[in-house]
Amino acid sequence: MDSLKAILSQSPEGQTVTACGWVRTKRDGKNISFIALNDGSCLSNLQVVVDKENDSVSNETLARCGTGASLQVTGKLVASEGGGQNAEIHADTITVLGDTSETFPLQKKHHSVEFLREIAHLRARTNTFAAVARIRSAMSYAVHTFFQQNGFFYVHTPIITANDCEGAGQMFQVTTLDLDTIARKELKDGIDYTQDFFGKKASLTVSGQLSAETYACALSRVYTFGPTFRAENSNTTRHLAEFWMIEPEIAFCTLEGNMEIAEAFIKFILKYVLENCKEDMEFFDTRIQKGVIETLRQVVEKPFVRITYTEAIEHLAKAADSFEFKPVWGCDLQTEHEKYLTETVFNGPVIVTDYPKEIKAFYMKQNDDGKTVRAMDILVPRLGEIIGGSEREADYGKLVARMKELGLKEEDYSWYLDLRRFGTVPHSGFGLGFERLILYITGMANIRDVIPYPRTVKNAEF
Ligand code: 4AD
Ligand code: MG
């Protein structure tokens, strides 16, 4: 069975084809009915023309072809007389594979994204959500293509872990202990995790980085691409509790090399989507965010701006009055600051480096000034941060000292410290939030709408 995409790419010469799909709309004329059929293989519908005089499609069958019904249609593919499509199928037979009814929630009218989120199990049958799904798939392929072409090995880092990579305490605990029983007992000495499934406290990973580092210190260039979890109470359009992250880790590489790879990587994905997802991108460009294609093209062409955190604060200080959070040296950059830098000052992506060590994770390489670390975040207009990365602290003594300052127990990270004990090398890496890049590319406004089933604070439906 050919997909509608394959059928629509044939030249229509009256050949007999069979098409399957779901009815988007049906228009009944006096002698002719038009059915718009879609199977999700591409944005376009196939127009099915039914001649009511034609005995092989009964009025009874036609009456069952309402919005949402699934059909198998056989007929002749001919050039279309009406505008809007090249080819249409003149139906000889229609088999209703699955009936629908008037209660099907996606009747022909505009539905808000908020309403569609409530029917996330059906929203992929709309143009917008099907286009997002296709772009997401193409981007996943592009991610693997970029790394495989550049000598990186794909490593599957664990989902369940005993380490808090970011040290932010935002982990979801994984346990088989019976919480009800524990709640009823008075536990003077706390919970005995030796009785738990893993024999110690375990959680869902916030980042595969630490494990990726161990493989980078063996295979030189690796990446992970998988789900990560954060129990942060951030109810924004950019935060998910379960999101997908791409994390390359590169041995024999300093922060400069890391930035080069990150920039080349983003540009590769943008280019790939512009070249391979033309129909869907035109849809986003006209219906979701005007001009997004041209914006992405320009991003691909121009080098990313690079500034230090200290320079960023200087830029922000000039507009200090316009911010809710005053930008002072040492503060974490807020989204309003990131938007100001990318939208007002530089009008494009910006790489900010050398952040204060207090606001960054323990593993980052310390600069000689004693105050900053070799961190880099990539910020983009509309969204702020899409990449966070750094050169890693390769010096055993400095890393242990920093861990002590932060109250991290050496014994919990002994395997990680082994990388610095045996053949330590300069190495770097970063993490890209996959859904944030999808938002950037599609122009979609809310991160809940670029993942099939979003998990956010107080929401794990479907
Ligand atoms: O800046 P983050 O926390 O960095 C790390 O986790 C590093 N261990 C990565 C590394 O160096 N290997 O997260 C990286 C990116 C962010 O820039 C953002 O794009 C995304 O992950 N991200 C989220 N995306 C959606 N929802 C959330 N709650 C996110 N938190 C981070
Ligand atoms: Mg970050």
Short mmCIF file of C-alpha atoms and ligand atoms in Angstrom, two decimals:
data_model
loop_
_atom_site.label_atom_id
_atom_site.label_comp_id
_atom_site.label_asym_id
_atom_site.label_seq_id
_atom_site.Cartn_x
_atom_site.Cartn_y
_atom_site.Cartn_z
CA MET A 1 0.00 0.00 0.00
CA ASP A 2 1.48 3.35 -0.99
CA SER A 3 1.36 6.26 1.41
CA LEU A 4 -0.50 9.38 0.35
CA LYS A 5 2.86 11.09 0.08
CA ALA A 6 3.97 8.49 -2.48
CA ILE A 7 0.66 8.71 -4.34
CA LEU A 8 0.75 12.51 -4.44
CA SER A 9 4.25 12.45 -5.89
CA GLN A 10 3.17 10.33 -8.88
CA SER A 11 2.20 12.07 -12.09
CA PRO A 12 -1.57 11.69 -12.44
CA GLU A 13 -2.25 9.80 -15.65
CA GLY A 14 -5.45 8.00 -14.84
CA GLN A 15 -3.65 5.05 -13.22
CA THR A 16 -5.57 3.06 -10.61
CA VAL A 17 -4.32 3.58 -7.06
CA THR A 18 -5.45 2.53 -3.61
CA ALA A 19 -5.20 5.01 -0.78
CA CYS A 20 -5.89 4.70 2.94
CA GLY A 21 -6.38 7.44 5.47
CA TRP A 22 -8.67 9.35 7.78
CA VAL A 23 -11.33 11.76 6.58
CA ARG A 24 -10.52 15.34 7.40
CA THR A 25 -13.60 16.86 5.76
CA LYS A 26 -16.41 15.93 3.41
CA ARG A 27 -18.29 18.36 1.19
CA ASP A 28 -21.47 17.16 -0.46
CA GLY A 29 -22.54 18.70 -3.75
CA LYS A 30 -25.61 17.73 -5.72
CA ASN A 31 -23.96 15.13 -7.93
CA ILE A 32 -20.46 15.02 -6.50
CA SER A 33 -18.94 14.70 -3.04
CA PHE A 34 -15.39 15.71 -2.11
CA ILE A 35 -13.53 13.96 0.68
CA ALA A 36 -10.21 15.26 2.00
CA LEU A 37 -8.21 12.20 3.05
CA ASN A 38 -5.04 12.32 5.12
CA ASP A 39 -2.74 9.54 6.38
CA GLY A 40 -0.13 11.68 8.14
CA SER A 41 2.64 10.77 5.69
CA CYS A 42 2.66 14.39 4.56
CA LEU A 43 0.80 17.61 5.24
CA SER A 44 -1.29 17.51 2.06
CA ASN A 45 -4.63 15.78 1.84
CA LEU A 46 -5.63 13.65 -1.10
CA GLN A 47 -8.89 14.86 -2.56
CA VAL A 48 -11.28 11.98 -3.18
CA VAL A 49 -13.97 12.77 -5.71
CA VAL A 50 -17.12 10.66 -5.51
CA ASP A 51 -19.55 10.72 -8.39
CA LYS A 52 -22.91 10.05 -6.82
CA GLU A 53 -24.24 8.51 -10.02
CA ASN A 54 -21.50 5.90 -9.71
CA ASP A 55 -23.16 2.75 -8.41
CA SER A 56 -20.06 1.33 -6.79
CA VAL A 57 -20.09 3.94 -3.98
CA SER A 58 -23.51 3.80 -2.37
CA ASN A 59 -25.14 6.74 -0.64
CA GLU A 60 -25.08 4.66 2.49
CA THR A 61 -21.28 4.28 2.30
CA LEU A 62 -20.87 7.96 1.55
CA ALA A 63 -22.95 8.85 4.59
CA ARG A 64 -20.43 6.94 6.72
CA CYS A 65 -17.45 8.99 5.41
CA GLY A 66 -17.69 11.77 8.01
CA THR A 67 -14.75 13.56 9.64
CA GLY A 68 -12.62 11.04 11.52
CA ALA A 69 -13.67 7.90 9.64
CA SER A 70 -10.93 5.68 8.22
CA LEU A 71 -11.22 4.65 4.58
CA GLN A 72 -9.63 2.56 1.89
CA VAL A 73 -10.26 4.15 -1.49
CA THR A 74 -9.52 2.70 -4.92
CA GLY A 75 -9.85 4.79 -8.03
CA LYS A 76 -8.11 6.67 -10.81
CA LEU A 77 -5.48 9.27 -10.08
CA VAL A 78 -6.11 12.25 -12.35
CA ALA A 79 -4.95 15.83 -12.62
CA SER A 80 -7.08 18.02 -10.44
CA GLU A 81 -9.29 20.68 -11.95
CA GLY A 82 -9.79 22.56 -8.71
CA GLY A 83 -7.06 24.69 -7.16
CA GLY A 84 -5.04 23.64 -4.14
CA GLN A 85 -3.84 20.24 -5.31
CA ASN A 86 -2.20 18.63 -8.35
CA ALA A 87 -3.93 15.32 -8.28
CA GLU A 88 -7.16 13.82 -7.05
CA ILE A 89 -8.57 10.34 -6.98
CA HIS A 90 -11.85 9.52 -8.67
CA ALA A 91 -13.26 6.84 -6.43
CA ASP A 92 -14.41 3.53 -7.85
CA THR A 93 -14.77 1.86 -4.50
CA ILE A 94 -14.67 3.06 -0.91
CA THR A 95 -14.37 0.71 2.03
CA VAL A 96 -15.08 2.22 5.42
CA LEU A 97 -12.44 0.65 7.66
CA GLY A 98 -13.65 2.39 10.79
CA ASP A 99 -16.76 4.46 11.39
CA THR A 100 -16.86 7.80 13.12
CA SER A 101 -19.59 9.87 14.70
CA GLU A 102 -20.56 13.46 15.39
CA THR A 103 -18.90 13.21 18.79
CA PHE A 104 -15.44 13.02 17.15
CA PRO A 105 -13.81 16.06 18.78
CA LEU A 106 -11.88 17.28 15.73
CA GLN A 107 -14.72 18.58 13.60
CA LYS A 108 -13.75 21.15 11.01
CA LYS A 109 -13.15 24.38 12.89
CA HIS A 110 -10.27 26.07 14.62
CA HIS A 111 -9.27 24.38 17.87
CA SER A 112 -7.07 26.09 20.45
CA VAL A 113 -3.82 24.35 21.43
CA GLU A 114 -5.13 24.31 25.01
CA PHE A 115 -8.17 22.28 23.95
CA LEU A 116 -6.01 19.98 21.81
CA ARG A 117 -3.74 19.30 24.80
CA GLU A 118 -6.77 17.79 26.54
CA ILE A 119 -7.18 15.35 23.67
CA ALA A 120 -3.50 14.64 23.15
CA HIS A 121 -4.34 11.11 22.00
CA LEU A 122 -6.11 12.58 18.94
CA ARG A 123 -4.23 15.81 18.29
CA ALA A 124 -1.71 14.17 15.94
CA ARG A 125 -4.63 14.03 13.50
CA THR A 126 -4.43 17.81 13.07
CA ASN A 127 -2.12 19.56 10.61
CA THR A 128 -0.10 21.30 13.32
CA PHE A 129 0.57 18.31 15.53
CA ALA A 130 1.26 15.94 12.64
CA ALA A 131 3.75 18.48 11.25
CA VAL A 132 5.44 18.76 14.65
CA ALA A 133 5.67 14.96 14.85
CA ARG A 134 7.23 14.69 11.39
CA ILE A 135 9.75 17.47 12.14
CA ARG A 136 10.61 15.86 15.48
CA SER A 137 11.31 12.59 13.70
CA ALA A 138 13.42 14.26 11.01
CA MET A 139 15.39 16.15 13.66
CA SER A 140 16.10 12.92 15.56
CA TYR A 141 17.50 11.43 12.38
CA ALA A 142 19.57 14.56 11.77
CA VAL A 143 20.99 14.39 15.30
CA HIS A 144 22.29 10.87 14.73
CA THR A 145 23.49 11.76 11.23
CA PHE A 146 25.53 14.72 12.48
CA PHE A 147 27.29 12.75 15.18
CA GLN A 148 27.79 9.57 13.19
CA GLN A 149 29.30 11.59 10.32
CA ASN A 150 31.68 13.28 12.73
CA GLY A 151 33.13 10.19 14.40
CA PHE A 152 30.95 10.10 17.53
CA PHE A 153 29.70 6.84 19.06
CA TYR A 154 26.17 6.62 20.44
CA VAL A 155 26.24 5.54 24.09
CA HIS A 156 23.17 4.51 26.07
CA THR A 157 23.61 6.06 29.47
CA PRO A 158 21.43 4.83 32.35
CA ILE A 159 18.01 6.25 33.12
CA ILE A 160 18.13 5.10 36.74
CA THR A 161 21.05 6.49 38.68
CA ALA A 162 22.33 7.18 42.17
CA ASN A 163 24.10 10.43 41.15
CA ASP A 164 22.71 13.94 40.87
CA CYS A 165 24.74 15.22 37.92
CA GLU A 166 23.62 18.83 38.19
CA GLY A 167 23.59 18.83 41.99
CA ALA A 168 20.34 20.78 41.98
CA GLY A 169 18.33 18.23 43.97
CA GLN A 170 15.61 18.08 41.35
CA MET A 171 15.41 14.32 40.98
CA PHE A 172 12.47 11.95 40.90
CA GLN A 173 13.12 9.12 43.32
CA VAL A 174 12.80 5.52 42.14
CA THR A 175 11.82 3.09 44.86
CA THR A 176 9.98 -0.16 45.47
CA LEU A 177 9.65 0.58 49.19
CA ASP A 178 6.03 0.70 50.29
CA LEU A 179 5.46 4.37 51.06
CA ASP A 180 2.18 3.71 52.90
CA THR A 181 3.89 1.36 55.34
CA ILE A 182 6.75 3.78 55.81
CA ALA A 183 4.31 6.61 56.45
CA ARG A 184 2.64 4.59 59.23
CA LYS A 185 5.91 3.70 60.96
CA GLU A 186 7.85 6.08 63.12
CA LEU A 187 11.31 6.04 61.63
CA LYS A 188 13.71 7.47 64.14
CA ASP A 189 16.74 6.65 62.00
CA GLY A 190 15.21 7.56 58.65
CA ILE A 191 14.54 5.14 55.84
CA ASP A 192 16.71 2.07 55.47
CA TYR A 193 17.61 2.16 51.79
CA THR A 194 19.56 -1.07 52.01
CA GLN A 195 16.07 -2.65 51.93
CA ASP A 196 15.19 -0.80 48.72
CA PHE A 197 15.39 -2.41 45.27
CA PHE A 198 18.88 -1.11 44.46
CA GLY A 199 20.11 -1.29 48.05
CA LYS A 200 20.54 2.48 48.05
CA LYS A 201 18.67 5.62 47.16
CA ALA A 202 18.10 5.83 43.39
CA SER A 203 16.49 8.35 41.03
CA LEU A 204 15.69 9.08 37.42
CA THR A 205 18.62 10.79 35.73
CA VAL A 206 18.70 14.56 35.17
CA SER A 207 21.55 14.18 32.66
CA GLY A 208 23.61 11.39 31.14
CA GLN A 209 26.75 13.50 31.24
CA LEU A 210 28.77 11.81 33.97
CA SER A 211 28.36 8.40 32.34
CA ALA A 212 29.05 9.91 28.91
CA GLU A 213 32.33 11.30 30.30
CA THR A 214 33.46 7.80 31.23
CA TYR A 215 32.93 6.62 27.66
CA ALA A 216 34.50 9.75 26.16
CA CYS A 217 37.57 8.90 28.23
CA ALA A 218 37.73 5.60 26.33
CA LEU A 219 36.22 6.20 22.86
CA SER A 220 37.14 9.91 22.61
CA ARG A 221 33.92 11.12 20.99
CA VAL A 222 30.52 9.95 22.23
CA TYR A 223 26.97 11.24 22.54
CA THR A 224 23.81 10.25 24.32
CA PHE A 225 20.29 11.06 23.21
CA GLY A 226 17.57 10.05 25.59
CA PRO A 227 14.94 11.09 28.09
CA THR A 228 15.96 13.03 31.17
CA PHE A 229 13.84 14.01 34.16
CA ARG A 230 13.63 17.06 36.35
CA ALA A 231 11.38 17.53 39.32
CA GLU A 232 11.64 21.31 39.10
CA ASN A 233 8.58 23.26 39.99
CA SER A 234 8.73 25.45 36.87
CA ASN A 235 5.39 26.00 35.24
CA THR A 236 6.61 27.77 32.10
CA THR A 237 6.32 27.35 28.34
CA ARG A 238 9.93 26.06 28.27
CA HIS A 239 10.06 23.45 31.05
CA LEU A 240 9.07 19.80 31.04
CA ALA A 241 9.49 17.26 33.83
CA GLU A 242 10.44 14.69 31.18
CA PHE A 243 12.41 15.97 28.22
CA TRP A 244 14.88 14.58 25.71
CA MET A 245 18.45 15.70 25.81
CA ILE A 246 21.35 15.30 23.39
CA GLU A 247 24.69 15.24 25.15
CA PRO A 248 27.96 14.89 23.26
CA GLU A 249 31.16 14.46 25.24
CA ILE A 250 34.54 14.98 23.60
CA ALA A 251 38.00 14.04 24.86
CA PHE A 252 41.06 16.13 23.97
CA CYS A 253 38.78 19.13 23.53
CA THR A 254 38.72 22.49 25.27
CA LEU A 255 35.86 24.98 25.54
CA GLU A 256 36.70 26.49 22.13
CA GLY A 257 36.33 23.14 20.38
CA ASN A 258 33.15 22.49 22.32
CA MET A 259 31.60 25.75 21.11
CA GLU A 260 32.60 25.01 17.53
CA ILE A 261 30.91 21.62 17.64
CA ALA A 262 27.78 23.01 19.31
CA GLU A 263 27.43 25.75 16.70
CA ALA A 264 28.05 23.36 13.80
CA PHE A 265 25.55 20.93 15.31
CA ILE A 266 22.72 23.48 15.61
CA LYS A 267 23.38 24.73 12.08
CA PHE A 268 23.38 21.20 10.71
CA ILE A 269 19.97 20.43 12.23
CA LEU A 270 18.49 23.71 10.96
CA LYS A 271 19.83 23.10 7.47
CA TYR A 272 18.63 19.52 7.46
CA VAL A 273 15.09 20.55 8.37
CA LEU A 274 15.03 23.42 5.85
CA GLU A 275 16.13 21.06 3.09
CA ASN A 276 14.14 17.95 4.01
CA CYS A 277 10.92 19.20 5.62
CA LYS A 278 9.95 21.90 3.12
CA GLU A 279 6.19 21.35 3.14
CA ASP A 280 5.93 21.30 6.93
CA MET A 281 8.26 24.28 7.32
CA GLU A 282 6.16 26.30 4.89
CA PHE A 283 3.16 25.45 7.05
CA PHE A 284 4.92 26.74 10.20
CA ASP A 285 6.12 29.79 8.30
CA THR A 286 2.63 30.80 7.18
CA ARG A 287 0.44 29.49 9.99
CA ILE A 288 2.50 29.42 13.19
CA GLN A 289 5.32 31.97 13.02
CA LYS A 290 5.66 34.29 10.07
CA GLY A 291 9.20 34.49 8.74
CA VAL A 292 10.61 31.54 10.69
CA ILE A 293 12.21 30.04 7.55
CA GLU A 294 14.13 33.22 6.77
CA THR A 295 15.20 33.54 10.41
CA LEU A 296 16.60 29.99 10.41
CA ARG A 297 18.36 30.58 7.08
CA GLN A 298 20.14 33.60 8.50
CA VAL A 299 21.15 31.69 11.61
CA VAL A 300 22.75 29.04 9.41
CA GLU A 301 24.71 31.71 7.51
CA LYS A 302 26.11 33.85 10.32
CA PRO A 303 28.67 32.98 13.00
CA PHE A 304 27.19 32.96 16.53
CA VAL A 305 28.11 35.92 18.73
CA ARG A 306 30.38 34.98 21.65
CA ILE A 307 30.57 37.01 24.84
CA THR A 308 31.64 36.34 28.39
CA TYR A 309 29.19 36.38 31.27
CA THR A 310 30.90 39.54 32.53
CA GLU A 311 30.31 41.26 29.18
CA ALA A 312 26.72 40.06 29.22
CA ILE A 313 26.18 41.69 32.61
CA GLU A 314 27.68 44.93 31.25
CA HIS A 315 25.17 44.92 28.37
CA LEU A 316 22.31 44.18 30.73
CA ALA A 317 23.36 46.82 33.24
CA LYS A 318 22.74 49.49 30.60
CA ALA A 319 19.07 48.48 30.52
CA ALA A 320 18.80 47.54 34.20
CA ASP A 321 15.54 49.42 34.69
CA SER A 322 13.68 47.31 32.16
CA PHE A 323 14.15 44.07 34.12
CA GLU A 324 12.20 42.56 36.97
CA PHE A 325 15.41 40.88 38.26
CA LYS A 326 18.29 43.36 38.45
CA PRO A 327 21.33 42.06 36.58
CA VAL A 328 24.29 42.12 38.95
CA TRP A 329 27.54 40.16 38.61
CA GLY A 330 27.03 36.77 40.23
CA CYS A 331 23.32 36.40 39.52
CA ASP A 332 22.03 33.64 37.28
CA LEU A 333 20.81 35.00 33.96
CA GLN A 334 17.02 35.09 33.95
CA THR A 335 14.98 34.38 30.85
CA GLU A 336 14.21 38.11 30.53
CA HIS A 337 17.98 38.78 30.43
CA GLU A 338 18.60 36.03 27.89
CA LYS A 339 15.82 37.37 25.70
CA TYR A 340 17.17 40.90 25.92
CA LEU A 341 20.67 39.79 24.86
CA THR A 342 19.46 37.68 21.94
CA GLU A 343 16.55 39.82 20.75
CA THR A 344 17.51 43.42 21.51
CA VAL A 345 21.32 43.51 21.65
CA PHE A 346 22.41 40.84 19.14
CA ASN A 347 19.31 39.75 17.23
CA GLY A 348 20.38 36.10 16.99
CA PRO A 349 21.98 33.24 18.92
CA VAL A 350 24.60 34.19 21.51
CA ILE A 351 27.14 31.97 23.26
CA VAL A 352 27.84 33.18 26.79
CA THR A 353 30.99 31.82 28.46
CA ASP A 354 32.82 31.96 31.78
CA TYR A 355 29.97 32.12 34.27
CA PRO A 356 30.52 32.59 38.02
CA LYS A 357 31.35 29.22 39.55
CA GLU A 358 28.67 29.63 42.26
CA ILE A 359 25.82 29.33 39.76
CA LYS A 360 27.24 26.36 37.83
CA ALA A 361 27.70 22.65 38.51
CA PHE A 362 30.65 21.12 40.37
CA TYR A 363 32.26 19.45 37.33
CA MET A 364 33.12 22.58 35.35
CA LYS A 365 36.75 23.55 34.76
CA GLN A 366 37.81 26.37 37.03
CA ASN A 367 39.42 29.46 35.54
CA ASP A 368 42.59 30.92 37.03
CA ASP A 369 40.68 33.95 38.35
CA GLY A 370 39.20 31.75 41.08
CA LYS A 371 35.75 33.17 40.36
CA THR A 372 34.56 31.80 37.02
CA VAL A 373 34.35 28.46 35.22
CA ARG A 374 34.75 27.40 31.59
CA ALA A 375 31.02 27.15 31.02
CA MET A 376 29.10 28.01 27.89
CA ASP A 377 25.38 28.44 27.37
CA ILE A 378 23.85 29.01 23.95
CA LEU A 379 20.93 31.42 24.04
CA VAL A 380 18.45 32.05 21.24
CA PRO A 381 15.74 34.66 20.68
CA ARG A 382 12.27 33.85 22.04
CA LEU A 383 13.49 30.98 24.24
CA GLY A 384 16.71 31.89 26.00
CA GLU A 385 18.94 28.91 26.86
CA ILE A 386 18.87 25.90 24.55
CA ILE A 387 22.34 24.52 25.28
CA GLY A 388 24.29 24.27 28.52
CA GLY A 389 27.83 22.94 28.48
CA SER A 390 31.40 23.34 29.65
CA GLU A 391 34.94 22.15 29.62
CA ARG A 392 35.18 19.65 32.48
CA GLU A 393 37.57 19.97 35.40
CA ALA A 394 40.28 17.47 34.49
CA ASP A 395 42.49 18.12 37.53
CA TYR A 396 41.85 15.66 40.35
CA GLY A 397 42.89 18.01 43.17
CA LYS A 398 40.83 20.94 41.94
CA LEU A 399 37.75 18.78 41.34
CA VAL A 400 37.90 17.20 44.79
CA ALA A 401 38.38 20.61 46.40
CA ARG A 402 35.32 21.99 44.60
CA MET A 403 33.23 18.96 45.57
CA LYS A 404 34.19 19.49 49.21
CA GLU A 405 33.12 23.14 49.01
CA LEU A 406 29.75 22.02 47.74
CA GLY A 407 29.34 19.27 50.30
CA LEU A 408 29.43 16.42 47.77
CA LYS A 409 30.71 13.13 49.18
CA GLU A 410 33.85 11.85 47.48
CA GLU A 411 32.81 8.21 47.94
CA ASP A 412 29.59 8.80 45.95
CA TYR A 413 31.68 9.90 42.95
CA SER A 414 34.72 7.68 43.27
CA TRP A 415 34.15 6.13 39.83
CA TYR A 416 33.88 9.62 38.32
CA LEU A 417 37.06 10.71 40.06
CA ASP A 418 38.87 7.67 38.62
CA LEU A 419 38.75 9.44 35.24
CA ARG A 420 41.05 12.08 36.77
CA ARG A 421 43.18 9.49 38.56
CA PHE A 422 44.00 7.42 35.50
CA GLY A 423 44.93 9.16 32.26
CA THR A 424 42.99 12.36 32.72
CA VAL A 425 42.54 14.48 29.60
CA PRO A 426 41.04 17.86 28.78
CA HIS A 427 37.47 17.15 27.75
CA SER A 428 34.25 19.02 27.13
CA GLY A 429 30.62 18.51 26.33
CA PHE A 430 27.20 20.05 26.31
CA GLY A 431 23.51 19.26 26.56
CA LEU A 432 20.89 20.42 24.09
CA GLY A 433 17.25 20.38 25.13
CA PHE A 434 15.62 18.65 22.16
CA GLU A 435 12.16 20.14 22.71
CA ARG A 436 13.61 23.64 22.98
CA LEU A 437 15.26 23.23 19.59
CA ILE A 438 11.94 22.00 18.17
CA LEU A 439 10.26 25.14 19.53
CA TYR A 440 12.95 27.25 17.92
CA ILE A 441 12.63 25.57 14.54
CA THR A 442 8.83 25.34 14.33
CA GLY A 443 7.95 28.62 16.02
CA MET A 444 5.55 26.76 18.32
CA ALA A 445 4.91 28.71 21.51
CA ASN A 446 4.64 26.06 24.22
CA ILE A 447 6.96 23.13 24.96
CA ARG A 448 3.87 21.03 25.86
CA ASP A 449 3.01 21.03 22.17
CA VAL A 450 6.25 19.63 20.72
CA ILE A 451 6.33 16.33 22.65
CA PRO A 452 3.50 13.81 22.22
CA TYR A 453 2.55 13.49 25.89
CA PRO A 454 3.98 16.29 28.02
CA ARG A 455 4.78 15.66 31.67
CA THR A 456 4.69 18.84 33.72
CA VAL A 457 3.89 19.88 37.28
CA LYS A 458 0.56 18.24 38.24
CA ASN A 459 0.16 16.67 34.81
CA ALA A 460 0.93 13.15 33.61
CA GLU A 461 -2.14 12.44 31.51
CA PHE A 462 -2.20 9.79 28.79
O1 4AD B 1 21.90 23.29 31.37
P1 4AD B 1 21.54 21.89 31.72
O2 4AD B 1 20.96 21.63 33.06
O3 4AD B 1 22.88 21.06 31.51
C1 4AD B 1 23.10 19.74 31.82
O4 4AD B 1 22.27 18.96 32.20
C2 4AD B 1 24.48 19.30 31.49
N1 4AD B 1 24.77 18.07 32.28
C3 4AD B 1 24.61 19.06 30.03
C4 4AD B 1 25.97 18.62 29.57
O5 4AD B 1 26.91 19.40 29.66
N2 4AD B 1 26.11 17.39 29.10
O6 4AD B 1 20.54 21.30 30.63
C5 4AD B 1 20.90 21.28 29.26
C6 4AD B 1 19.76 21.74 28.40
C7 4AD B 1 19.30 23.16 28.67
O7 4AD B 1 20.11 24.09 28.00
C8 4AD B 1 17.89 23.14 28.13
O8 4AD B 1 17.87 23.30 26.72
C9 4AD B 1 17.44 21.73 28.44
O9 4AD B 1 18.60 20.95 28.65
N3 4AD B 1 16.60 21.69 29.64
C10 4AD B 1 15.27 21.52 29.63
N4 4AD B 1 14.40 21.37 28.63
C11 4AD B 1 13.09 21.21 28.93
N5 4AD B 1 12.62 21.19 30.19
C12 4AD B 1 13.45 21.32 31.24
N6 4AD B 1 12.97 21.28 32.49
C13 4AD B 1 14.85 21.51 30.99
N7 4AD B 1 15.94 21.66 31.76
C14 4AD B 1 16.99 21.77 30.93
MG MG B 2 21.70 25.21 32.08
#
